[in-house]
XYZ file of C-alpha atoms in Angstrom:
682
model
C -16.378 19.315 16.244
C -15.164 22.854 15.630
C -11.695 23.110 14.116
C -9.480 26.173 14.616
C -9.277 28.283 11.476
C -6.990 31.099 10.388
C -8.880 33.670 12.455
C -8.363 32.975 16.144
C -10.679 33.933 18.940
C -9.650 35.287 22.343
C -9.518 31.796 23.861
C -7.280 30.556 21.025
C -4.874 33.454 21.550
C -4.800 32.786 25.289
C -4.008 29.125 24.722
C -1.243 30.059 22.320
C 0.265 32.560 24.766
C 0.289 29.937 27.521
C 1.841 27.410 25.135
C 4.581 29.848 24.119
C 5.331 30.613 27.765
C 5.733 26.910 28.508
C 7.926 26.542 25.430
C 10.319 29.340 26.384
C 10.500 28.190 29.999
C 11.565 24.752 28.806
C 14.037 26.252 26.342
C 15.544 28.449 29.056
C 15.889 25.432 31.329
C 17.760 23.675 28.536
C 20.298 26.478 28.517
C 20.806 26.752 32.296
C 20.698 23.002 32.972
C 24.516 22.759 33.226
C 24.106 23.783 36.855
C 22.667 20.377 37.534
C 25.507 18.713 35.712
C 28.084 20.732 37.626
C 26.477 19.936 40.974
C 26.407 16.262 40.062
C 30.107 16.255 39.137
C 31.640 18.472 41.833
C 34.707 17.044 43.538
C 35.242 14.336 40.931
C 38.151 13.733 38.652
C 37.389 14.152 34.951
C 36.179 10.929 33.410
C 37.079 9.657 29.984
C 34.036 11.415 28.555
C 34.951 14.682 30.212
C 38.338 14.593 28.554
C 36.927 14.118 25.053
C 36.950 16.845 22.410
C 33.515 18.397 22.032
C 32.921 16.844 18.601
C 33.428 13.411 20.077
C 31.384 14.216 23.158
C 28.419 15.366 21.077
C 28.722 12.291 18.913
C 29.242 9.622 21.577
C 26.296 7.663 20.240
C 26.864 8.320 16.533
C 29.712 10.268 14.882
C 29.545 8.797 11.384
C 26.970 8.367 8.651
C 26.629 5.553 6.123
C 23.896 6.501 3.658
C 25.133 9.892 2.412
C 27.914 8.396 0.252
C 27.205 4.628 0.537
C 30.197 4.222 2.851
C 30.970 5.203 6.424
C 32.287 8.748 6.822
C 32.316 11.551 9.374
C 29.079 13.536 9.388
C 31.060 16.738 8.920
C 32.538 15.323 5.669
C 29.222 14.091 4.221
C 27.868 16.029 1.192
C 24.445 16.639 2.770
C 22.517 18.006 5.737
C 21.885 15.029 8.027
C 19.860 14.202 11.139
C 20.323 10.998 13.091
C 17.839 9.389 15.480
C 19.313 6.643 17.637
C 17.759 3.638 19.348
C 18.231 5.526 22.616
C 16.160 8.417 21.243
C 13.424 5.977 20.261
C 13.258 4.670 23.845
C 13.567 8.024 25.586
C 10.754 9.685 23.667
C 8.465 6.692 23.274
C 8.410 6.621 19.474
C 5.978 3.957 18.207
C 6.269 4.249 14.425
C 8.578 5.717 11.820
C 6.084 8.599 11.576
C 6.742 9.450 15.242
C 10.481 9.457 14.538
C 10.253 11.622 11.421
C 7.916 14.113 13.090
C 10.773 14.848 15.498
C 13.303 15.528 12.711
C 13.931 19.201 11.850
C 12.092 20.288 8.711
C 10.042 17.115 8.296
C 6.356 16.622 9.081
C 3.901 13.743 8.765
C 0.160 13.947 8.156
C -2.427 11.171 8.330
C -5.766 10.405 6.656
C -6.387 7.682 9.292
C -5.170 5.029 6.896
C -1.620 5.977 5.892
C 1.018 8.460 7.010
C 2.308 11.019 4.480
C 5.763 12.574 4.758
C 6.483 16.188 3.880
C 9.994 17.564 3.332
C 11.047 21.093 2.475
C 7.392 22.112 2.762
C 6.451 19.794 -0.111
C 3.605 17.296 0.334
C 1.066 16.892 -2.474
C -2.336 15.231 -2.103
C -2.375 11.851 -3.831
C 1.349 11.288 -3.216
C 2.126 8.063 -1.329
C 5.596 9.177 -0.141
C 7.088 8.672 -3.582
C 9.587 11.517 -3.263
C 11.558 10.052 -0.341
C 13.639 6.908 -0.678
C 13.449 4.501 2.278
C 16.293 2.030 2.838
C 16.705 -0.727 5.437
C 20.395 -1.634 5.680
C 20.754 -0.344 2.140
C 17.795 -2.360 0.817
C 15.293 -0.272 -1.145
C 11.834 -0.465 0.521
C 9.760 1.628 -1.941
C 7.507 -0.841 -3.796
C 7.140 -1.056 -7.595
C 3.429 -0.125 -7.834
C 2.975 3.041 -5.762
C 6.672 3.752 -4.941
C 5.548 4.087 -1.316
C 7.988 4.768 1.497
C 5.979 3.333 4.407
C 6.191 5.391 7.597
C 3.328 3.958 9.677
C 2.499 0.464 10.835
C 2.714 -0.589 7.179
C 6.507 -0.510 7.605
C 7.380 -4.160 8.136
C 10.319 -3.435 10.473
C 9.729 -3.104 14.237
C 11.342 0.062 15.652
C 12.797 -2.014 18.502
C 15.119 -3.567 15.907
C 16.511 -0.197 14.796
C 20.025 0.866 15.800
C 19.773 4.283 14.170
C 17.936 6.185 11.446
C 19.827 8.513 9.103
C 17.755 11.255 7.472
C 19.800 12.605 4.561
C 18.231 15.762 3.128
C 18.449 16.878 -0.452
C 18.524 15.126 -3.825
C 20.068 11.660 -3.694
C 19.567 10.512 -7.281
C 23.305 10.832 -7.995
C 23.702 7.659 -5.897
C 20.253 6.085 -5.594
C 18.296 6.913 -8.747
C 14.554 7.600 -8.791
C 12.548 8.524 -5.652
C 15.549 10.053 -3.831
C 13.942 13.387 -4.673
C 13.921 15.289 -1.394
C 16.087 12.908 0.551
C 16.976 9.425 1.717
C 15.971 7.688 4.951
C 18.495 4.992 5.776
C 17.475 2.622 8.591
C 20.285 0.610 10.160
C 19.189 -2.434 12.122
C 20.672 -3.898 15.288
C 23.129 -6.735 15.104
C 23.640 -9.610 17.500
C 25.894 -7.388 19.596
C 22.878 -5.227 20.460
C 20.503 -8.157 21.054
C 22.243 -10.841 23.049
C 19.957 -13.703 24.002
C 16.172 -13.694 24.140
C 14.233 -10.439 24.435
C 10.459 -10.280 25.069
C 8.414 -7.097 24.864
C 4.748 -6.320 25.575
C 2.762 -3.098 25.196
C -0.725 -1.927 26.124
C -2.330 1.381 25.310
C -5.373 3.427 24.429
C -8.131 1.996 22.218
C -7.277 -1.538 23.394
C -3.963 -1.328 21.567
C -1.614 -4.181 22.366
C 1.676 -5.366 20.938
C 3.945 -8.342 21.555
C 7.473 -8.932 20.284
C 9.988 -11.768 20.643
C 13.588 -11.284 19.496
C 16.567 -13.623 19.670
C 20.115 -12.621 18.889
C 23.464 -14.319 19.354
C 27.036 -14.183 18.145
C 28.149 -17.807 17.815
C 31.818 -17.130 17.120
C 33.955 -17.586 14.003
C 32.140 -14.673 12.348
C 28.643 -16.181 12.657
C 25.827 -14.139 14.215
C 22.051 -14.089 13.926
C 19.037 -11.927 14.783
C 15.509 -13.368 14.622
C 12.354 -11.411 15.543
C 8.546 -11.570 15.304
C 5.952 -8.896 16.193
C 2.144 -8.752 16.482
C -0.088 -5.671 17.008
C -3.807 -4.881 17.174
C -6.010 -1.918 18.071
C -9.725 -1.169 17.829
C -8.942 2.448 16.968
C -10.769 5.647 17.822
C -14.442 6.566 17.769
C -14.624 9.551 15.415
C -17.038 12.318 14.448
C -17.296 13.959 11.012
C -19.695 16.874 10.652
C -19.935 16.243 6.893
C -21.870 13.023 7.645
C -24.005 14.417 10.481
C -27.442 13.062 9.586
C -29.653 10.259 10.970
C -28.972 8.171 7.851
C -25.232 8.153 8.566
C -25.158 7.537 12.324
C -25.177 11.282 13.059
C -21.615 11.575 11.774
C -20.162 8.978 14.184
C -17.731 6.392 12.862
C -17.604 3.613 15.466
C -15.426 0.510 15.186
C -14.051 1.434 11.770
C -10.622 2.723 12.781
C -9.299 -0.733 13.671
C -5.770 -1.827 12.804
C -3.658 -4.949 13.100
C -0.395 -6.275 11.765
C 2.212 -8.982 12.137
C 5.830 -8.952 10.983
C 8.909 -11.152 10.838
C 12.582 -10.203 10.496
C 15.838 -12.134 10.404
C 19.454 -11.319 9.655
C 22.239 -13.888 9.375
C 25.871 -12.849 9.095
C 28.919 -15.015 8.538
C 32.190 -13.336 7.710
C 31.428 -11.094 4.723
C 28.056 -12.669 3.870
C 24.783 -11.062 5.034
C 21.414 -12.737 4.474
C 18.428 -10.609 5.498
C 14.722 -11.391 5.148
C 11.554 -9.641 6.289
C 7.813 -10.144 5.888
C 4.816 -8.242 7.203
C 1.101 -7.776 6.676
C -1.055 -4.919 7.971
C -4.841 -4.443 7.779
C -6.472 -1.062 8.488
C -10.077 0.056 8.596
C -10.962 3.261 6.725
C -13.287 5.344 8.931
C -13.516 8.469 6.757
C -15.941 7.315 4.025
C -13.185 7.889 1.463
C -13.941 7.585 -2.263
C -17.681 7.852 -1.595
C -17.868 4.515 0.238
C -20.644 3.636 2.688
C -19.994 5.592 5.877
C -19.674 3.778 9.211
C -19.191 0.276 7.841
C -16.186 -1.757 9.021
C -16.012 -3.786 5.816
C -14.159 -0.969 4.049
C -10.471 -1.570 4.724
C -7.032 -1.938 3.153
C -4.407 -4.653 3.552
C -0.717 -4.196 2.698
C 1.641 -7.179 2.536
C 5.350 -6.890 1.793
C 8.410 -9.098 2.029
C 11.957 -9.392 0.758
C 15.138 -11.418 0.897
C 18.485 -9.710 0.457
C 21.859 -11.439 0.086
C 24.996 -9.329 0.210
C 28.661 -10.286 0.095
C 31.417 -7.860 1.096
C 35.135 -8.354 0.746
C 38.107 -6.180 1.515
C 40.615 -6.271 -1.328
C 44.247 -5.238 -1.175
C 45.439 -1.629 -1.114
C 42.406 -0.003 0.555
C 39.865 -1.470 -1.855
C 36.440 -2.886 -0.996
C 33.938 -4.799 -3.117
C 30.280 -5.498 -2.354
C 27.738 -7.499 -4.362
C 24.014 -7.636 -3.545
C 21.150 -9.755 -4.920
C 17.543 -9.285 -3.775
C 13.955 -10.346 -4.381
C 10.869 -8.374 -3.229
C 7.121 -8.951 -3.074
C 4.276 -6.495 -2.472
C 0.484 -6.897 -2.444
C -2.272 -4.374 -1.795
C -5.876 -5.473 -1.258
C -8.448 -2.710 -0.868
C -12.086 -3.465 -0.069
C -14.485 -0.589 -0.662
C -18.203 -0.882 0.049
C -20.427 1.220 -2.228
C -24.204 1.665 -2.311
C -24.723 2.095 -6.074
C -27.402 0.585 -5.453
C -27.287 -2.346 -4.958
C -24.803 -2.616 -2.096
C -21.560 -3.691 -3.780
C -18.040 -4.512 -2.628
C -15.456 -3.004 -4.961
C -11.952 -4.517 -4.913
C -8.593 -2.880 -5.629
C -5.746 -5.354 -6.099
C -2.110 -4.528 -6.757
C 0.675 -7.113 -6.935
C 4.343 -6.314 -7.397
C 7.289 -8.683 -7.753
C 10.825 -7.645 -8.569
C 14.421 -8.749 -8.286
C 17.713 -7.012 -8.791
C 21.426 -6.969 -8.268
C 24.051 -4.379 -7.392
C 27.842 -4.242 -7.453
C 29.678 -1.586 -5.438
C 33.395 -0.744 -5.428
C 35.317 1.641 -3.132
C 38.973 2.604 -3.094
C 41.247 5.010 -1.224
C 43.880 6.936 -3.184
C 46.995 8.009 -1.320
C 45.020 7.687 1.935
C 43.400 11.029 1.121
C 40.853 10.635 -1.628
C 37.913 8.221 -1.717
C 36.348 7.046 -4.978
C 33.310 4.796 -5.362
C 31.532 3.297 -8.357
C 28.563 1.009 -8.762
C 26.133 -0.728 -11.091
C 22.477 -1.573 -10.389
C 19.923 -3.613 -12.300
C 16.279 -4.032 -11.349
C 13.749 -6.244 -13.121
C 10.084 -5.567 -12.305
C 8.703 -9.029 -13.025
C 5.093 -8.187 -12.113
C 3.339 -4.815 -11.900
C -0.304 -5.815 -11.793
C -3.371 -3.695 -10.986
C -7.000 -4.815 -10.907
C -10.287 -3.145 -10.036
C -13.584 -5.015 -10.039
C -16.920 -5.448 -8.275
C -17.536 -8.710 -6.427
C -21.304 -9.009 -7.007
C -22.606 -8.400 -9.520
C -19.195 -9.090 -11.042
C -17.815 -6.303 -13.198
C -14.182 -5.672 -14.205
C -12.994 -2.066 -14.623
C -9.209 -2.565 -14.733
C -6.993 -5.565 -15.453
C -3.509 -4.258 -16.184
C -0.494 -6.560 -16.020
C 2.916 -5.386 -17.170
C 6.615 -5.366 -16.331
C 9.589 -3.051 -16.645
C 13.286 -2.753 -15.899
C 15.912 -0.180 -14.995
C 19.695 0.015 -15.205
C 21.875 2.494 -13.344
C 25.582 3.326 -13.113
C 27.117 5.815 -10.682
C 30.439 7.182 -9.491
C 31.477 9.610 -6.772
C 34.739 11.040 -5.536
C 35.708 12.750 -2.268
C 38.868 14.781 -2.837
C 40.971 16.425 -0.141
C 42.078 19.756 -1.621
C 43.697 21.070 1.567
C 43.504 20.157 5.231
C 40.462 22.432 5.464
C 38.741 21.898 2.097
C 36.947 18.854 0.658
C 35.314 18.600 -2.745
C 32.690 15.923 -3.383
C 31.622 15.210 -6.967
C 29.275 12.496 -8.172
C 26.834 11.540 -10.915
C 24.553 8.689 -11.893
C 23.039 7.646 -15.204
C 19.773 5.675 -15.255
C 17.897 4.053 -18.083
C 14.277 2.979 -17.650
C 12.064 1.026 -19.979
C 9.710 3.439 -21.795
C 11.649 6.500 -20.573
C 14.763 8.198 -21.902
C 17.997 8.037 -19.953
C 18.735 10.537 -17.218
C 22.034 11.868 -15.794
C 21.911 13.373 -12.285
C 24.946 15.142 -10.790
C 25.762 16.298 -7.263
C 28.564 18.597 -6.125
C 29.554 19.747 -2.657
C 32.218 22.073 -1.321
C 32.990 21.371 2.337
C 35.091 23.958 4.156
C 36.440 24.024 7.693
C 37.454 27.687 8.060
C 38.329 27.269 11.728
C 38.340 24.635 14.439
C 34.924 23.146 15.229
C 33.304 24.909 12.261
C 32.036 23.422 9.005
C 30.437 25.082 5.986
C 28.822 23.083 3.159
C 27.722 24.427 -0.221
C 25.737 21.741 -2.054
C 24.140 21.480 -5.495
C 22.167 18.444 -6.582
C 19.713 17.200 -9.188
C 17.188 14.406 -8.893
C 14.284 12.920 -10.780
C 11.254 10.703 -10.256
C 9.842 8.318 -12.810
C 5.999 8.266 -12.718
C 4.943 5.052 -11.047
C 2.617 2.356 -12.323
C -0.310 3.654 -10.279
C -0.013 7.219 -11.616
C 0.347 6.019 -15.196
C -2.214 3.255 -15.558
C -4.709 3.129 -12.689
C -8.404 3.677 -13.367
C -11.581 2.418 -11.719
C -13.426 2.401 -15.023
C -13.568 6.202 -15.084
C -15.980 6.237 -12.154
C -13.762 8.410 -9.936
C -10.255 8.161 -11.428
C -8.696 8.037 -14.881
C -5.308 6.894 -16.205
C -2.625 9.013 -17.872
C 0.027 6.861 -19.600
C 1.600 9.974 -21.141
C 3.180 11.307 -17.928
C 6.754 12.579 -18.074
C 9.305 12.214 -15.239
C 9.590 15.137 -12.835
C 12.962 16.698 -12.000
C 14.404 18.913 -9.279
C 17.418 21.182 -8.822
C 18.397 22.016 -5.256
C 20.843 24.516 -3.747
C 21.788 24.194 -0.056
C 24.026 26.030 2.379
C 24.834 24.395 5.731
C 26.789 26.064 8.566
C 27.673 23.975 11.621
C 29.472 25.185 14.733
C 30.413 23.734 18.114
C 30.391 26.394 20.830
C 31.523 25.050 24.169
C 29.095 22.184 24.747
C 26.545 23.262 22.126
C 26.137 22.076 18.582
C 24.627 24.802 16.399
C 23.509 24.421 12.790
C 22.013 26.948 10.377
C 20.959 25.906 6.885
C 19.041 27.252 3.918
C 17.714 25.717 0.723
C 16.115 26.592 -2.584
C 14.711 24.105 -5.096
C 13.006 24.205 -8.475
C 10.767 21.348 -9.671
C 9.952 20.824 -13.361
C 7.232 18.620 -14.884
C 5.592 18.386 -11.467
C 3.223 15.405 -11.220
C 0.039 16.346 -9.325
C -3.397 14.848 -8.833
C -5.944 16.985 -10.675
C -9.646 17.045 -11.535
C -10.162 16.830 -15.315
C -13.101 18.388 -17.238
C -15.082 15.127 -16.828
C -14.767 15.391 -13.036
C -12.274 12.508 -12.759
C -9.150 12.488 -10.634
C -6.102 12.109 -12.844
C -2.352 12.571 -12.439
C -0.889 15.212 -14.760
C 2.318 17.178 -15.342
C 1.302 20.588 -14.011
C 4.359 22.724 -14.719
C 6.889 24.024 -12.236
C 7.117 24.635 -8.501
C 9.683 26.296 -6.287
C 10.426 25.991 -2.596
C 12.707 27.776 -0.177
C 13.398 27.723 3.508
C 15.780 28.156 6.423
C 16.408 25.953 9.425
C 18.127 26.416 12.773
C 19.146 23.558 15.081
C 20.660 23.500 18.548
C 21.744 20.404 20.456
C 23.348 19.858 23.822
C 24.373 16.917 26.030
C 25.679 16.880 29.587
C 27.630 14.289 31.538
C 24.912 14.166 34.191
C 22.589 12.516 31.673
C 20.690 15.588 30.462
C 20.245 16.112 26.743
C 18.183 18.343 24.542
C 17.687 19.520 20.999
C 15.750 22.417 19.501
C 14.915 23.310 15.903
C 13.020 25.973 14.004
C 12.145 25.606 10.318
C 10.625 28.081 7.868
C 9.496 26.695 4.527
C 7.435 27.977 1.626
C 6.307 26.249 -1.583
C 4.407 27.776 -4.484
C 3.686 27.417 -8.165
C 6.487 28.884 -10.239
C 3.996 30.173 -12.844
C 1.545 32.187 -10.756
C 3.066 32.204 -7.262
C 0.016 30.490 -5.758
C 0.857 28.904 -2.408
C 0.510 25.116 -2.301
C -1.741 23.341 0.159
C -0.736 20.878 2.857
C 2.336 22.399 4.436
C 3.053 24.463 7.587
C 5.264 27.486 7.045
C 6.686 27.219 10.550
C 7.837 24.156 12.481
C 9.228 24.302 16.021
C 10.496 21.193 17.797
C 11.971 20.727 21.252
C 13.170 17.505 22.885
C 14.479 17.312 26.453
C 15.551 14.243 28.431
C 17.015 13.979 31.908
C 17.277 11.763 34.987
C 14.493 12.015 37.571
C 15.649 9.533 40.225
C 19.387 8.836 39.965
C 20.169 6.542 37.072
C 17.130 4.267 37.027
C 14.290 6.667 36.123
C 14.419 9.261 33.376
C 11.881 11.537 31.737
C 11.632 12.703 28.150
C 9.437 15.513 26.861
C 8.763 16.501 23.278
C 7.042 19.703 22.121
C 6.052 20.135 18.475
C 4.472 23.225 16.945
C 3.149 23.366 13.368
C 1.633 26.543 11.940
C -1.618 26.705 9.966
C -1.951 24.552 6.839
C -4.001 25.336 3.747
C -6.633 22.779 2.710
C -7.607 21.948 -0.858
C -10.828 23.980 -0.539
C -8.873 27.093 0.443
C -9.703 26.993 4.175
C -6.962 26.714 6.775
C -6.572 24.540 9.829
C -5.146 26.580 12.666
C -1.687 25.847 13.986
C -1.299 23.478 16.892
C 1.135 22.519 19.625
C 1.519 18.917 20.756
C 3.277 17.751 23.911
C 4.393 14.141 24.399
C 5.956 12.798 27.604
C 7.714 9.539 28.509
C 8.955 8.031 31.772
C 11.676 5.436 31.186
C 13.338 3.029 33.587
C 16.124 0.919 32.099
C 17.236 -2.235 33.869
C 15.005 -1.445 36.870
C 15.210 -5.062 37.929
C 18.427 -6.184 36.298
C 17.074 -7.116 32.845
C 13.713 -5.314 32.850
C 12.918 -2.041 31.050
C 9.678 -0.175 31.744
C 8.283 2.917 30.046
C 5.072 4.901 30.181
C 4.245 7.438 27.453
C 1.449 9.958 27.041
C 0.908 11.427 23.567
C -0.867 14.742 23.002
C -0.661 15.317 26.740
C -3.064 18.282 26.788
C -5.630 16.604 24.490
C -5.261 19.208 21.739
C -7.979 19.059 19.048
C -6.303 19.274 15.651
C -6.648 18.031 12.092
C -4.579 17.324 8.975
C -5.619 18.386 5.459
C -7.724 15.855 3.552
C -7.202 14.673 -0.019
C -9.435 14.684 -3.080
C -10.955 11.312 -2.164
C -12.415 12.783 1.036
C -15.594 14.727 1.576
C -13.857 16.255 4.613
C -11.550 19.210 4.026
C -9.554 18.092 7.063
C -9.173 14.845 8.965
C -9.397 14.682 12.770
C -6.311 13.316 14.544
C -5.909 11.510 17.861
C -6.474 13.229 21.159
C -4.692 12.157 24.331
C -3.449 8.555 24.214
C -1.065 6.494 26.306
C 1.216 3.443 26.105
C 2.733 1.187 28.771
C 5.680 -0.947 27.626
C 7.763 -3.645 29.297
C 10.853 -5.382 27.887
C 12.649 -8.288 29.540
C 15.945 -9.840 28.488
C 16.888 -13.432 29.261
């Protein structure tokens, strides 16, 4: 397969011109679409929606955010730049995984090595990083595990998207509230309650590559403050048949990887609420074939695969005290296991095993108070005990052990934040958190924000924040016996300072947002090749990133909605100015949804453009444009929802940069695929 490179031919330029024409036609239609809304509403009296202020109209689905300050507040008052994806968005655009959701968020992008999804933010995505610089929360519960610090964004996330009420993407450093890993931002997933799932709900999906998925969910509010949600999901797919030119020889099936891209998972979720007590539990296991021949494994053999298993139980009690005071206490226990099977031909033919087991528990106390009904102050304490952080690497037969590392650790954090009303138009938000980790010195991380409303329907935010990331157990101690990778227990934490400016304006029925950022990273942890030829994690100095972002959003009473964003981002070494690999300088995203046949059939279209990305070997994959389309019919037969989605509608050939464990400089991604989904409520 021939990949597009930095130098385009005449056909590539023609394709791009056609793509840009389609893009601007769609964008123009987004602007003139009010004509449809006007025609639909002629001769009618204004409804309740029509009488709303524009801020309320634009935020009918969501007007507040929870994760930015650990309590519910207006988005305009939050000390961060925030994007929200609702459950309605997930249905309208046919999102299948968290990666699909995040790829639609301004400024974010997700790559794949056909095993895991990797999230980039602010143009920053380093090879060897398992999403350690974004903190993932589910209803406030920390999902990053204690071995790799992974924020799962693919099918390894144990929560079904059908259970999601909304997803808050909070950009910028969040360590002043959340500690380590909240480096570039926080993703806060809020699940549906019994009010959203009333009774029994069954869902079935079928798609390309024999993909199929089944889900059963039961929810009910029993009265007297008792409600429950219970759900189970199963998924399987045989995956794609793939070609890699690097393995194109008769001895390696002429570069064809057949039957090795398979994937399957099962998950369970439950949430029980009674008065102020919440008990939440989740468990999931996902197995994925590795078709790329990563780490020098035998190519085109389906025995090479990885299995991720994760589960948790979280108990939280909330109580409203007198005089505008609230208290919350949380206790949790988590489990994580990774099992990697890698077939090597040393010779003899040998199965190498990677095992990682993590167990941890913790507790948190959170206090909030209102002062004179104007100022809000919060404070909290967190303790986390990593009971087990175990890593093993060994050969099955003949048996040989290369790593057997079993350790534990702990962390303690204390934080406070205040939102102070200076005038009716000015807010000041100040916060800081101190963390102490075993084997690392303590760290204080502040955040400050000035929020100004200079005129009606206009908000300006000036934000400064610091964050840090403790090197994880994998980066510090993993080795496969110095065959391909070595350990580095002397790593130091990396830190970041970020400056942001956010301008938001409502103009008639438009929401407009312009933002810019600059950040400086110190003690950057990167995967390197040492003089012995081994991969090793090392502190490689400093890096800086900068960018701008423009967003436009509009909704109409006739059911039309749309959003557009453009992002420019650039990341380089602070020492020599060398541009980093694995990021697109330009991202363009457009989402449009509208009714097709009255109120029972709607259509959603998503266009995503990513500019060229630099590979580790210095080559570049050309930019690409993807188009996804979904037809959605809600309650077509009373309690039945149907949807049909096509992804990569025009079958665009594109790739993502590979990592150091790959022979390939870039990894082929999926062509055109489809999904048919049906949901019935009893």
